[in-house]
Amino acid sequence: MAIKCGCGAKAKYLVYENEQPHCKECMLEAVECKNQVLVRVIDDAYGIKN
C-alpha cells in the first residue's frame, strides 16, 4: 500500500520533525521558506527493496 501525500499523490518524502508524507512537488513547496526543514526520502519511494 502506497503512502499518500495530502494532495493525493504518492508520497516519496517525509517532511518536518513529525514526518508528514509529501510528494516531490509538495516537498519542494514546503522547503521554500526561511527556516530549515527536515526532509527524508521514504525507503521504498524509488523501488528500493529492503
PDB file of C-alpha atoms in Angstrom:
ATOM      1  CA  MET A   1       0.000   0.000   0.000  1.00  0.00           C
ATOM      2  CA  ALA A   2       1.471   3.346  -1.054  1.00  0.00           C
ATOM      3  CA  ILE A   3       1.687   6.232   1.377  1.00  0.00           C
ATOM      4  CA  LYS A   4      -0.213   9.264   0.072  1.00  0.00           C
ATOM      5  CA  CYS A   5       0.646  12.954   0.210  1.00  0.00           C
ATOM      6  CA  GLY A   6      -2.022  15.400   1.384  1.00  0.00           C
ATOM      7  CA  CYS A   7      -2.661  16.273  -2.281  1.00  0.00           C
ATOM      8  CA  GLY A   8      -3.423  12.613  -3.070  1.00  0.00           C
ATOM      9  CA  ALA A   9      -0.207  11.790  -4.959  1.00  0.00           C
ATOM     10  CA  LYS A  10       2.165   9.018  -3.893  1.00  0.00           C
ATOM     11  CA  ALA A  11       4.424  10.318  -1.115  1.00  0.00           C
ATOM     12  CA  LYS A  12       8.172   9.980  -1.666  1.00  0.00           C
ATOM     13  CA  TYR A  13       9.399  12.173   1.204  1.00  0.00           C
ATOM     14  CA  LEU A  14       8.830  12.605   4.935  1.00  0.00           C
ATOM     15  CA  VAL A  15       8.915  16.292   5.829  1.00  0.00           C
ATOM     16  CA  TYR A  16       9.230  18.139   9.149  1.00  0.00           C
ATOM     17  CA  GLU A  17      10.043  16.661  12.553  1.00  0.00           C
ATOM     18  CA  ASN A  18       6.715  14.818  12.633  1.00  0.00           C
ATOM     19  CA  GLU A  19       7.473  13.146   9.261  1.00  0.00           C
ATOM     20  CA  GLN A  20       4.473  14.277   7.216  1.00  0.00           C
ATOM     21  CA  PRO A  21       4.305  12.373   3.892  1.00  0.00           C
ATOM     22  CA  HIS A  22       4.763  14.582   0.809  1.00  0.00           C
ATOM     23  CA  CYS A  23       5.126  14.063  -2.945  1.00  0.00           C
ATOM     24  CA  LYS A  24       8.052  15.804  -4.676  1.00  0.00           C
ATOM     25  CA  GLU A  25       6.065  18.906  -5.629  1.00  0.00           C
ATOM     26  CA  CYS A  26       4.648  19.424  -2.123  1.00  0.00           C
ATOM     27  CA  MET A  27       8.054  18.742  -0.536  1.00  0.00           C
ATOM     28  CA  LEU A  28       9.657  21.427  -2.718  1.00  0.00           C
ATOM     29  CA  GLU A  29       6.907  23.861  -1.705  1.00  0.00           C
ATOM     30  CA  ALA A  30       7.486  23.013   1.976  1.00  0.00           C
ATOM     31  CA  VAL A  31      11.224  23.745   1.790  1.00  0.00           C
ATOM     32  CA  GLU A  32      10.735  27.167   0.147  1.00  0.00           C
ATOM     33  CA  CYS A  33      10.955  29.056   3.411  1.00  0.00           C
ATOM     34  CA  LYS A  34      13.484  30.845   5.617  1.00  0.00           C
ATOM     35  CA  ASN A  35      13.530  28.096   8.231  1.00  0.00           C
ATOM     36  CA  GLN A  36      15.399  24.820   7.990  1.00  0.00           C
ATOM     37  CA  VAL A  37      13.089  21.924   7.089  1.00  0.00           C
ATOM     38  CA  LEU A  38      13.924  18.282   7.733  1.00  0.00           C
ATOM     39  CA  VAL A  39      13.327  16.030   4.693  1.00  0.00           C
ATOM     40  CA  ARG A  40      13.873  12.268   4.448  1.00  0.00           C
ATOM     41  CA  VAL A  41      13.367  10.023   1.427  1.00  0.00           C
ATOM     42  CA  ILE A  42      10.905   7.204   2.051  1.00  0.00           C
ATOM     43  CA  ASP A  43      12.952   3.996   1.698  1.00  0.00           C
ATOM     44  CA  ASP A  44      10.804   2.322  -0.968  1.00  0.00           C
ATOM     45  CA  ALA A  45       9.900   5.521  -2.840  1.00  0.00           C
ATOM     46  CA  TYR A  46      12.165   4.624  -5.748  1.00  0.00           C
ATOM     47  CA  GLY A  47      11.662   0.881  -5.778  1.00  0.00           C
ATOM     48  CA  ILE A  48      14.488   0.104  -3.368  1.00  0.00           C
ATOM     49  CA  LYS A  49      13.917  -3.320  -1.868  1.00  0.00           C
ATOM     50  CA  ASN A  50      14.620  -3.926   1.833  1.00  0.00           C
TER      51      ASN A  50
END
